[in-house]
Short mmCIF file of C-alpha atoms in Angstrom, two decimals:
data_model
loop_
_atom_site.label_atom_id
_atom_site.label_comp_id
_atom_site.label_asym_id
_atom_site.label_seq_id
_atom_site.Cartn_x
_atom_site.Cartn_y
_atom_site.Cartn_z
CA MET A 104 13.25 105.69 123.79
CA ASP A 105 10.86 103.12 125.51
CA GLU A 106 14.21 101.88 127.09
CA LEU A 107 15.33 105.50 128.05
CA LYS A 108 11.92 105.41 129.89
CA ASN A 109 13.00 102.62 131.86
CA LEU A 110 15.94 103.92 132.89
CA ASN A 111 14.07 106.99 133.89
CA PRO A 112 10.91 105.87 135.76
CA ASP A 113 9.77 108.65 137.58
CA LYS A 114 10.63 110.98 134.51
CA LYS A 115 12.41 113.37 136.29
CA PHE A 116 14.55 115.34 133.74
CA ILE A 117 17.27 117.51 134.28
CA SER A 118 17.82 120.63 131.94
CA TRP A 119 20.59 121.23 129.86
CA GLN A 120 21.34 123.97 132.30
CA THR A 121 21.71 121.72 135.15
CA LEU A 122 23.91 119.42 133.16
CA PHE A 123 26.25 122.22 132.40
CA LEU A 124 26.73 123.49 135.93
CA MET A 125 27.39 120.09 137.03
CA ALA A 126 30.26 119.24 134.22
CA LEU A 127 31.76 122.57 135.07
CA CYS A 128 32.34 121.44 138.37
CA THR A 129 33.99 117.94 137.10
CA VAL A 130 36.16 119.94 134.31
CA ILE A 131 37.71 123.18 135.61
CA GLY A 132 38.12 125.15 138.55
CA LEU A 133 40.65 127.86 139.79
CA ASP A 134 43.61 125.63 140.96
CA ASP A 135 43.52 123.63 136.96
CA ILE A 136 43.87 127.24 136.14
CA MET A 137 46.86 127.65 138.72
CA TYR A 138 48.64 124.94 137.70
CA ASN A 139 48.84 125.17 134.13
CA PHE A 140 49.88 129.51 134.95
CA GLN A 141 52.92 127.60 136.52
CA ASN A 142 53.74 125.56 133.75
CA GLN A 143 53.85 128.26 130.84
CA GLY A 144 53.26 131.47 132.42
CA MET A 145 51.36 133.97 130.11
CA ALA A 146 52.01 132.00 127.31
CA VAL A 147 48.93 129.63 128.77
CA ILE A 148 46.01 131.82 127.66
CA PHE A 149 47.45 130.75 123.46
CA SER A 150 46.94 127.55 125.06
CA TRP A 151 44.05 127.56 126.31
CA ILE A 152 42.57 129.46 123.29
CA VAL A 153 43.68 126.20 121.15
CA MET A 154 42.70 123.88 123.41
CA VAL A 155 38.96 125.07 124.05
CA LEU A 156 38.82 125.13 119.94
CA PHE A 157 40.21 121.94 118.84
CA TYR A 158 40.48 119.67 122.19
CA VAL A 159 37.47 120.68 124.42
CA ILE A 160 34.10 121.33 121.80
CA PRO A 161 35.23 118.25 119.73
CA TYR A 162 35.52 116.52 122.77
CA SER A 163 32.79 117.32 124.67
CA LEU A 164 30.69 116.41 121.79
CA MET A 165 32.51 113.27 121.25
CA VAL A 166 31.28 112.50 124.88
CA GLY A 167 27.52 113.65 124.13
CA GLN A 168 27.51 111.14 120.80
CA LEU A 169 28.97 108.07 123.09
CA GLY A 170 26.40 109.02 125.72
CA SER A 171 23.85 109.06 123.12
CA VAL A 172 24.76 105.57 121.60
CA PHE A 173 24.95 104.14 124.81
CA SER A 174 22.25 105.50 126.98
CA THR A 175 21.06 102.22 127.89
CA GLU A 176 23.80 101.50 129.50
CA GLY A 177 24.19 104.66 131.36
CA GLY A 178 26.62 106.30 129.26
CA GLY A 179 29.71 105.19 131.23
CA LEU A 180 33.13 105.23 129.16
CA SER A 181 33.88 101.27 130.48
CA SER A 182 30.14 100.68 129.22
CA TRP A 183 31.70 102.57 125.51
CA VAL A 184 34.36 99.99 125.64
CA ARG A 185 32.96 97.19 125.90
CA GLY A 186 30.12 97.90 124.05
CA THR A 187 32.71 98.45 120.96
CA ASP A 188 35.20 96.03 121.23
CA GLY A 189 33.99 92.94 123.94
CA GLU A 190 34.06 92.49 128.17
CA PHE A 191 37.85 91.98 128.17
CA LEU A 192 38.59 95.63 126.98
CA GLY A 193 35.59 96.88 128.93
CA TYR A 194 37.29 95.57 131.86
CA PHE A 195 40.81 96.85 131.34
CA THR A 196 39.05 100.13 130.65
CA ALA A 197 37.24 99.75 134.02
CA TRP A 198 40.79 99.11 135.80
CA THR A 199 42.78 102.24 134.13
CA TYR A 200 39.82 104.18 134.80
CA TRP A 201 39.87 103.14 138.14
CA ALA A 202 43.65 103.19 138.66
CA ALA A 203 43.89 106.87 137.35
CA SER A 204 41.74 107.97 140.41
CA ILE A 205 44.05 106.66 142.71
CA PRO A 206 46.43 109.12 142.30
CA TYR A 207 43.93 111.94 142.08
CA ALA A 208 42.42 110.31 145.74
CA VAL A 209 46.29 110.95 147.12
CA ASP A 210 46.09 114.18 145.58
CA SER A 211 42.72 115.66 147.10
CA ALA A 212 44.15 114.08 150.83
CA ASN A 213 46.91 115.89 150.10
CA GLU A 214 44.66 118.96 149.44
CA VAL A 215 42.33 118.38 152.69
CA ILE A 216 45.77 118.68 154.51
CA VAL A 217 47.06 121.90 153.02
CA ASP A 218 43.20 123.37 153.29
CA LEU A 219 43.19 122.95 156.99
CA GLY A 220 46.39 124.28 157.53
CA TRP A 221 45.75 127.65 155.77
CA ALA A 222 41.91 127.37 157.41
CA LEU A 223 43.54 127.03 160.93
CA THR A 224 46.70 129.64 160.53
CA GLY A 225 45.56 131.80 157.36
CA SER A 226 49.77 130.75 156.55
CA GLU A 227 51.77 128.81 154.25
CA LYS A 228 54.34 128.32 157.35
CA PHE A 229 53.29 125.50 158.89
CA GLN A 230 53.67 123.29 155.65
CA ASP A 231 57.82 123.86 156.80
CA GLN A 232 57.01 122.12 160.08
CA ILE A 233 55.07 119.25 158.78
CA PRO A 234 58.44 116.55 157.82
CA ASN A 235 57.63 114.23 154.75
CA SER A 236 57.09 111.21 156.86
CA LEU A 237 54.46 113.15 158.70
CA PHE A 238 52.92 114.61 155.69
CA ALA A 239 52.83 110.99 154.50
CA LEU A 240 50.85 109.56 157.52
CA LEU A 241 48.67 112.48 157.52
CA THR A 242 47.66 111.45 154.38
CA PHE A 243 47.16 107.79 154.57
CA VAL A 244 44.79 108.74 158.60
CA THR A 245 42.72 110.81 155.82
CA PHE A 246 42.03 107.75 153.56
CA ILE A 247 40.79 105.66 156.48
CA VAL A 248 38.84 108.38 158.11
CA PHE A 249 36.89 108.92 154.88
CA ILE A 250 36.30 105.09 154.29
CA ILE A 251 34.49 105.76 157.27
CA VAL A 252 32.51 109.07 156.62
CA GLU A 253 31.36 107.97 153.52
CA HIS A 254 30.23 104.55 155.04
CA HIS A 255 28.25 106.54 157.62
CA PHE A 256 27.60 109.79 156.00
CA SER A 257 27.47 108.53 152.08
CA ASN A 258 24.31 110.95 151.57
CA SER A 259 25.67 113.60 153.26
CA MET A 260 29.23 113.60 151.35
CA GLU A 261 26.97 113.76 148.17
CA PHE A 262 25.61 116.75 148.96
CA LEU A 263 28.26 118.14 150.14
CA SER A 264 30.38 118.03 147.18
CA THR A 265 27.57 119.34 145.45
CA ILE A 266 27.81 122.44 147.55
CA GLY A 267 31.60 122.14 147.46
CA GLY A 268 31.78 121.92 143.72
CA GLY A 269 29.09 124.78 143.11
CA LEU A 270 31.27 127.42 145.73
CA MET A 271 34.54 126.13 143.76
CA VAL A 272 32.96 127.30 140.53
CA ILE A 273 31.62 130.60 142.00
CA MET A 274 34.75 131.47 143.84
CA THR A 275 36.66 131.15 140.43
CA ILE A 276 34.38 133.36 138.47
CA LEU A 277 34.63 135.71 141.73
CA PHE A 278 38.44 135.62 141.39
CA VAL A 279 38.13 136.84 137.76
CA VAL A 280 35.86 139.34 138.06
CA LEU A 281 37.20 141.05 140.96
CA ALA A 282 40.91 140.77 139.42
CA PHE A 283 39.88 142.94 136.58
CA VAL A 284 37.75 145.43 138.89
CA GLY A 285 40.83 145.66 140.85
CA LEU A 286 42.86 146.25 137.89
CA ALA A 287 40.50 148.93 136.82
CA LYS A 288 41.03 150.76 140.29
CA SER A 289 44.87 150.36 140.14
CA ASP A 290 45.23 152.23 136.99
CA GLY A 291 46.10 149.04 134.79
CA HIS A 292 49.15 148.34 137.06
CA MET A 293 50.00 144.42 136.58
CA ALA A 294 52.29 141.99 138.84
CA THR A 295 53.62 141.14 135.09
CA THR A 296 55.56 144.13 134.10
CA ASN A 297 56.34 144.65 130.54
CA PHE A 298 53.79 142.94 129.38
CA THR A 299 52.64 142.95 125.47
CA TRP A 300 50.40 140.67 123.70
CA ARG A 301 53.44 138.89 122.01
CA ASP A 302 54.08 137.63 125.40
CA ILE A 303 50.90 134.96 125.46
CA PHE A 304 52.79 132.99 122.61
CA PRO A 305 54.59 130.14 123.46
CA LYS A 306 58.11 129.36 122.77
CA PHE A 307 57.54 125.69 121.09
CA ASP A 308 60.34 123.99 122.68
CA TRP A 309 60.56 120.19 124.89
CA HIS A 310 59.09 121.81 128.38
CA TYR A 311 55.82 123.71 126.38
CA PHE A 312 55.11 120.41 124.91
CA SER A 313 55.76 118.27 128.54
CA THR A 314 53.15 120.25 129.49
CA ILE A 315 49.99 119.74 127.24
CA ALA A 316 49.21 116.65 129.11
CA MET A 317 48.66 118.96 132.71
CA LEU A 318 46.25 120.80 130.45
CA ILE A 319 44.40 118.18 129.20
CA TYR A 320 44.08 116.78 132.53
CA ALA A 321 42.51 120.23 133.43
CA MET A 322 40.25 120.09 130.90
CA ASN A 323 38.76 116.27 130.84
CA GLY A 324 36.33 114.80 133.02
CA ALA A 325 32.93 115.44 131.12
CA GLU A 326 32.63 111.66 130.55
CA LEU A 327 31.72 111.82 134.08
CA VAL A 328 28.43 113.46 133.34
CA ALA A 329 27.53 110.74 130.51
CA PRO A 330 25.19 108.87 132.29
CA TYR A 331 23.05 111.47 132.88
CA VAL A 332 21.82 111.68 129.16
CA THR A 333 19.41 109.24 130.49
CA LYS A 334 17.62 111.66 132.59
CA MET A 335 17.53 114.28 129.75
CA LYS A 336 13.91 114.63 128.01
CA LYS A 337 15.20 115.48 124.66
CA PRO A 338 19.20 114.35 125.01
CA GLN A 339 20.05 114.50 121.19
CA TYR A 340 19.43 118.36 121.50
CA ASP A 341 19.79 118.92 124.83
CA PHE A 342 23.34 117.30 125.96
CA PRO A 343 25.18 119.12 123.08
CA LYS A 344 23.60 122.54 124.56
CA ALA A 345 25.39 121.55 127.58
CA MET A 346 28.61 120.60 126.06
CA ILE A 347 28.81 123.69 124.12
CA ALA A 348 27.84 126.41 127.24
CA LEU A 349 30.81 124.03 128.88
CA ALA A 350 33.06 124.97 126.19
CA ALA A 351 32.11 128.61 126.47
CA MET A 352 32.47 128.50 129.80
CA THR A 353 36.00 126.98 130.24
CA ALA A 354 36.70 128.97 127.94
CA PHE A 355 36.05 132.46 129.77
CA LEU A 356 37.36 130.66 132.83
CA THR A 357 40.97 129.45 131.49
CA ILE A 358 41.68 132.66 129.42
CA PHE A 359 40.55 135.64 131.79
CA GLY A 360 41.08 133.63 135.03
CA SER A 361 45.08 133.31 133.57
CA PHE A 362 45.17 136.78 132.24
CA ALA A 363 43.74 137.91 136.37
CA LEU A 364 46.68 136.11 137.84
CA GLY A 365 48.92 137.74 135.75
CA ILE A 366 47.89 140.64 137.30
CA TYR A 367 49.05 139.67 141.35
CA PHE A 368 51.67 137.38 140.06
CA ASN A 369 54.90 138.23 137.90
CA ALA A 370 54.74 135.39 135.14
CA ASN A 371 58.18 135.65 134.74
CA HIS A 372 59.33 135.35 138.75
CA LEU A 373 56.39 132.58 139.62
CA PRO A 374 56.85 131.35 143.46
CA ASN A 375 58.07 127.72 143.36
CA ASP A 376 54.99 127.14 145.87
CA LEU A 377 52.53 128.56 143.23
CA LYS A 378 51.02 125.14 142.57
CA MET A 379 50.02 124.12 146.03
CA ASN A 380 49.48 128.22 147.64
CA GLY A 381 48.81 130.26 144.73
CA ALA A 382 45.08 130.48 145.20
CA TYR A 383 45.96 131.42 149.07
CA TYR A 384 48.02 134.21 148.07
CA ALA A 385 45.54 135.28 145.16
CA PHE A 386 42.80 135.94 147.43
CA LYS A 387 44.69 137.38 150.43
CA MET A 388 46.08 140.20 147.74
CA ILE A 389 42.48 140.63 146.62
CA GLY A 390 41.18 140.66 149.82
CA HIS A 391 44.04 143.22 150.91
CA GLN A 392 43.38 144.93 147.92
CA TYR A 393 39.61 145.59 148.58
CA GLY A 394 40.10 146.04 152.47
CA TRP A 395 38.54 142.55 153.60
CA GLY A 396 41.52 141.69 155.42
CA ASN A 397 41.92 137.99 154.96
CA PHE A 398 38.07 137.00 154.60
CA LEU A 399 38.22 135.42 151.22
CA LEU A 400 41.25 133.39 151.94
CA TYR A 401 39.61 131.40 154.72
CA PHE A 402 36.73 131.69 152.98
CA TRP A 403 38.36 130.05 149.70
CA ALA A 404 40.25 127.81 152.44
CA TRP A 405 36.98 126.36 154.03
CA THR A 406 35.48 125.79 150.43
CA SER A 407 38.25 124.04 149.34
CA PHE A 408 38.59 121.91 152.47
CA PHE A 409 35.27 120.66 152.28
CA PHE A 410 35.06 120.46 148.73
CA ASN A 411 38.03 118.25 148.70
CA CYS A 412 36.73 116.06 152.22
CA ALA A 413 33.43 115.34 149.71
CA LEU A 414 35.73 114.55 146.69
CA LEU A 415 37.99 112.17 148.11
CA ALA A 416 35.06 110.44 150.38
CA VAL A 417 33.02 109.93 146.69
CA LEU A 418 36.99 108.75 144.88
CA LEU A 419 37.35 106.24 147.64
CA ASP A 420 33.90 104.85 148.10
CA ALA A 421 32.39 104.68 144.38
CA MET A 422 35.33 104.34 142.11
CA THR A 423 35.87 100.80 144.19
CA ARG A 424 32.32 100.11 143.89
CA MET A 425 32.70 101.18 140.52
CA LEU A 426 35.91 98.67 139.18
CA ILE A 427 34.30 96.03 141.50
CA SER A 428 30.61 95.45 140.48
CA ASP A 429 31.03 96.89 136.50
CA THR A 430 34.09 94.38 135.72
CA GLY A 431 32.12 91.01 137.06
CA SER A 432 33.47 87.83 138.04
CA ARG A 433 34.67 86.80 134.92
CA TYR A 434 38.30 88.86 135.37
CA MET A 435 37.95 90.53 138.85
CA PRO A 436 39.18 87.98 141.50
CA LYS A 437 36.78 87.01 144.26
CA PHE A 438 38.41 88.11 146.89
CA LEU A 439 38.63 91.40 145.68
CA ARG A 440 34.24 90.90 145.01
CA LYS A 441 33.87 89.97 148.14
CA LYS A 442 31.47 91.95 150.12
CA ASP A 443 31.10 92.56 154.41
CA LYS A 444 27.65 92.38 156.15
CA ASN A 445 27.14 96.05 154.92
CA GLY A 446 27.73 95.15 151.28
CA LEU A 447 30.44 97.55 151.47
CA PRO A 448 33.22 95.79 149.04
CA ILE A 449 35.94 95.43 151.97
CA ASN A 450 38.97 93.82 150.23
CA GLY A 451 38.53 96.79 147.42
CA TYR A 452 38.53 99.05 149.99
CA ILE A 453 42.43 97.62 150.87
CA LEU A 454 43.42 97.48 148.00
CA THR A 455 42.68 100.99 147.20
CA VAL A 456 43.97 102.08 150.56
CA ALA A 457 47.06 100.03 149.68
CA LEU A 458 48.18 101.37 146.11
CA SER A 459 47.37 104.76 147.68
CA SER A 460 50.20 104.21 150.41
CA PHE A 461 51.91 102.92 147.44
CA ILE A 462 51.48 106.27 145.58
CA MET A 463 52.92 108.06 148.84
CA ILE A 464 55.76 105.52 149.60
CA LEU A 465 57.00 107.14 146.03
CA GLY A 466 57.31 110.62 147.06
CA ILE A 467 57.98 110.57 150.50
CA PHE A 468 61.79 111.33 149.38
CA LEU A 469 61.13 114.03 147.81
CA PRO A 470 62.81 117.15 149.74
CA ASN A 471 59.50 118.51 150.82
CA MET A 472 56.16 118.98 150.46
CA ASN A 473 55.75 121.17 148.08
CA ASP A 474 57.61 118.88 146.02
CA ILE A 475 55.38 115.91 147.11
CA PHE A 476 52.58 118.52 146.11
CA ASN A 477 53.83 119.19 142.63
CA TRP A 478 54.70 115.25 141.85
CA LEU A 479 51.78 113.98 142.74
CA LEU A 480 49.80 116.56 139.92
CA ASN A 481 51.98 115.64 137.39
CA LEU A 482 51.61 112.18 137.90
CA ASN A 483 47.68 112.71 137.77
CA ALA A 484 48.90 114.73 134.40
CA ILE A 485 50.25 111.40 133.00
CA VAL A 486 47.71 108.81 134.14
CA SER A 487 44.59 111.05 133.78
CA PRO A 488 45.07 111.81 129.80
CA GLY A 489 45.94 108.58 129.45
CA VAL A 490 42.58 107.33 130.27
CA THR A 491 41.36 109.91 127.72
CA CYS A 492 42.47 107.95 125.04
CA TRP A 493 39.87 105.43 125.24
CA ILE A 494 36.82 108.16 124.56
CA PHE A 495 38.63 109.17 121.10
CA TYR A 496 39.32 105.40 120.81
CA SER A 497 35.30 104.30 121.59
CA PHE A 498 34.02 107.29 119.04
CA MET A 499 36.03 106.37 116.37
CA ARG A 500 34.89 102.67 116.78
CA ILE A 501 31.00 104.14 116.56
CA ARG A 502 31.81 105.88 113.51
CA LYS A 503 33.54 103.04 111.63
CA ASP A 504 30.47 101.46 112.07
CA SER A 505 28.12 103.82 112.16
CA LYS A 506 25.20 101.70 111.26
CA LYS A 507 25.80 99.25 113.82
CA PHE A 508 25.97 102.21 116.58
CA PRO A 509 23.04 104.60 115.92
CA SER A 510 22.63 107.93 117.72
CA LYS A 511 19.80 110.03 118.06
CA TYR A 512 22.70 112.93 117.96
CA VAL A 513 25.61 112.82 115.69
CA PHE A 514 28.88 115.33 116.04
CA ILE A 515 29.90 115.68 112.18
CA LYS A 516 27.93 114.00 109.27
CA ASN A 517 30.59 112.00 107.68
CA ASP A 518 32.06 109.13 109.31
CA LYS A 519 35.10 109.42 107.37
CA ILE A 520 35.84 112.85 108.85
CA ALA A 521 34.65 112.34 112.32
CA TYR A 522 37.07 109.16 112.42
CA ALA A 523 39.88 111.39 111.32
CA VAL A 524 38.97 113.93 113.91
CA GLY A 525 38.98 111.08 116.71
CA LEU A 526 41.89 109.82 115.65
CA THR A 527 43.92 113.18 115.54
CA LEU A 528 42.68 113.71 119.33
CA LEU A 529 43.63 110.32 119.87
CA LEU A 530 47.07 110.73 119.01
CA VAL A 531 47.29 114.08 120.29
CA THR A 532 46.31 112.75 123.79
CA ALA A 533 48.89 109.42 123.71
CA ILE A 534 52.03 111.99 122.92
CA ALA A 535 51.13 114.25 125.67
CA THR A 536 50.38 111.30 127.70
CA ILE A 537 54.04 109.90 127.02
CA MET A 538 55.94 113.34 126.95
CA GLY A 539 54.10 114.15 130.48
CA ILE A 540 56.01 111.57 132.02
CA THR A 541 59.02 114.32 131.99
CA PRO A 542 58.95 115.79 136.02
CA GLN A 543 58.08 119.41 136.08
CA ASP A 544 58.73 122.36 138.49
CA VAL A 545 62.71 120.83 139.03
CA PRO A 546 65.31 121.49 137.40
CA GLU A 547 65.71 119.36 134.39
CA GLY A 548 68.90 116.64 134.52
CA SER A 549 69.22 117.17 138.65
CA ASN A 550 69.21 114.24 141.31
CA ILE A 551 65.37 115.10 141.77
CA TRP A 552 64.17 115.28 138.25
CA TRP A 553 65.82 111.84 137.55
CA TYR A 554 64.08 110.79 140.51
CA GLU A 555 60.85 111.89 139.74
CA LEU A 556 61.45 110.35 136.04
CA ILE A 557 61.56 106.82 137.80
CA ILE A 558 59.30 107.15 140.19
CA ASN A 559 56.88 108.49 137.13
CA ILE A 560 57.49 105.20 135.45
CA VAL A 561 57.22 102.46 138.34
CA ALA A 562 53.88 104.02 139.13
CA VAL A 563 52.27 103.85 136.18
CA ILE A 564 53.45 100.35 135.38
CA VAL A 565 52.33 99.10 138.70
CA LEU A 566 49.02 100.96 138.42
CA ILE A 567 48.43 99.65 135.13
CA GLY A 568 50.31 96.53 135.18
CA LEU A 569 48.24 95.09 137.84
CA GLY A 570 45.03 95.51 135.75
CA ALA A 571 46.53 93.29 133.29
CA ILE A 572 47.87 90.68 135.99
CA LEU A 573 43.92 90.57 137.78
CA PRO A 574 42.51 88.48 135.33
CA GLY A 575 45.16 85.96 135.23
CA ILE A 576 45.18 85.40 139.44
CA ARG A 577 40.96 84.94 138.64
CA HIS A 578 42.10 82.45 136.15
CA ARG A 579 43.76 80.93 138.95
CA GLU A 580 40.82 80.94 141.32
CA ILE A 581 38.93 79.05 138.68
CA GLU A 582 41.28 76.33 138.25
CA TYR A 583 42.37 75.88 141.92
CA GLY A 584 39.89 77.54 144.24
CA ILE A 585 42.16 79.73 145.49
CA ALA A 586 44.78 82.20 143.81
CA PHE A 587 47.95 81.95 145.95
CA ASP A 588 48.56 80.48 149.32
CA LYS A 589 49.70 82.06 152.13
CA VAL A 590 53.14 81.44 152.35
CA GLN A 591 53.19 82.14 148.20
CA TRP A 592 50.81 85.78 149.22
CA ILE A 593 53.57 86.68 151.61
CA SER A 594 56.59 86.04 149.76
CA MET A 595 55.01 88.19 146.63
CA ILE A 596 54.34 91.17 148.65
CA ALA A 597 57.33 90.61 150.61
CA ILE A 598 59.65 91.11 147.20
CA ILE A 599 57.77 93.49 145.76
CA MET A 600 57.86 96.01 148.78
CA GLY A 601 61.81 95.43 148.87
CA SER A 602 62.13 95.96 145.21
CA ILE A 603 60.09 99.28 145.45
CA ILE A 604 61.99 100.58 148.66
CA PHE A 605 65.37 99.05 147.15
CA GLY A 606 64.73 100.75 143.72
CA ILE A 607 63.80 104.03 145.64
CA TYR A 608 67.07 103.86 147.32
CA LEU A 609 69.39 103.31 144.87
CA GLY A 610 67.47 106.31 142.85
CA GLY A 611 68.95 108.32 145.84
CA LEU A 612 72.05 107.35 145.12
CA LYS A 613 73.60 110.88 143.87
CA HIS A 614 77.37 109.60 143.18
CA LEU A 615 76.15 106.16 141.33
CA SER A 616 76.59 106.16 137.91
CA GLY A 617 74.01 104.35 135.66
CA ARG A 618 71.63 104.27 138.84
CA GLY A 619 68.79 103.86 135.95
CA ILE A 620 69.98 100.54 134.72
CA TYR A 621 70.37 98.75 138.12
CA ILE A 622 67.10 99.09 139.11
CA ALA A 623 65.99 98.02 136.06
CA VAL A 624 67.95 95.04 136.67
CA GLU A 625 66.43 94.82 140.00
CA GLY A 626 63.23 95.54 139.01
CA ILE A 627 63.32 92.58 136.29
CA LEU A 628 64.95 89.93 138.59
CA SER A 629 62.34 90.79 141.33
CA LEU A 630 59.36 90.31 138.64
CA LEU A 631 61.14 86.89 137.44
CA ILE A 632 61.37 85.89 141.11
CA VAL A 633 57.53 87.01 142.04
CA TRP A 634 56.71 85.01 139.08
CA LEU A 635 58.03 81.60 139.60
CA ILE A 636 56.62 81.49 143.00
CA GLY A 637 53.29 82.67 142.01
CA ARG A 638 53.15 80.15 139.02
CA ARG A 639 53.53 76.88 141.21
CA LYS A 640 49.82 75.24 142.24
CA PRO A 641 48.85 76.86 145.87
CA ASN A 642 48.27 74.76 148.74
CA LEU A 643 44.43 74.54 149.42
CA ALA A 644 44.90 73.75 153.44
CA ASN A 645 46.78 76.88 153.97
CA GLY A 646 44.77 80.04 152.25
CA PHE A 647 43.53 83.08 153.15
CA LYS A 648 39.96 83.74 155.10
CA ALA A 649 39.83 86.89 152.68
CA GLU A 650 39.48 84.49 149.68
CA GLU A 651 36.90 82.41 150.70
CA ASP A 652 33.38 82.10 149.28
#
């Protein structure tokens, strides 16, 4: 308890109600409900019920115990793994958590553009006028702008994210309430015709199981509020209260929100752009139903715009700072830890923007803006649940040796049962992550389907694989003083970028049979050449200034 007081010297405690609202903003929103409604239709109601009961509740309570065990470290995900398995795995957890934020940041930047288009025009037609290249350029410019904004207005961005998150929750609740009132006003008329309660039961096929990852992606995020366990007066009691309240509100919003969507959209014939524009269509229909015109549409557009602006700024800054500071000097190369005169990890920012640009390049050859948007969501549903696996792994580790990891709050008293529950959720999440790599929203087996499958695999390999390479780069810095000289850096980057572009080109050749094999072969050859270049001793007199101390 003394250590808790040291972490909170001002004794400013937060209530479990406040923590519940903070967690709700990070876990669920109308967009999350919309994404999964397009994937599963009315059957998603069954999925939400099962997920809340058998996933969200135990997941949230596991987070509560982990936050309590490692409360003196603030309860961060990487600190949990570091506390159970040492520095390297803690570093790799931090890296994968950061890597998972890259597609999320790109997706948020895309949403900023979509939000602004709706806010200014009140229509989706502007999307047809934006070519993919311009969409990618606008996304890149958005990154640069918000790195600058976050640097100069960080406090206002944090305040704006709180306001935007709160408005998001309010608008989601408002949508559910207005939809059911509207259903009563229309004498029970629904866009989903011939609906019966049998329709909520899904067809358990490959498509259904491949969309489970998107459900997990929509419902994870509770670990983000775990550090605040140190600011609660009685964390052993208040944290589980907040998590149970979170599960209850999540159930309400997802179940009734999905049914509400069935009121305005025919679940059997959904528009292809529902994930990108569905919320706007919904508020437009509700506004007209109540005689309010497009007021709700514009209010949602600006709410979503400001929220995504703040979210993007926080992601670009906070996640980069977390990665650089949390991993320390043992595994993180010094050129990434280098800070400018304002204390900003400038090279870390460059890496963030570079990998974000890489993700944008992968999607730029998709047919249109909607396909890019949907593909990014699919990618998020792969990497985000994959990171969630660390939570269940850490929980299993502390329950395997519960005497070594005492906690004032314990989820399931019996260690063996608790371990089995953690293992079950770990396996479910891992399997869903692997199956989630299957492209969604495009015809199975089509050229676009194969293209998206290839870039999904490439994106995951690059994002996760780079984290495994960085400790080796740091080792070279310790051994030689610099990791690589200018010629090595330029050659390796050129080969990697050339390989990616050539692989994308091969993936777009519709009439080339066995192109997946060709892509794999050229990728392996490129990596081999990069390894041969990178393994030689660098020329110390020809290094980049960025690598200097």
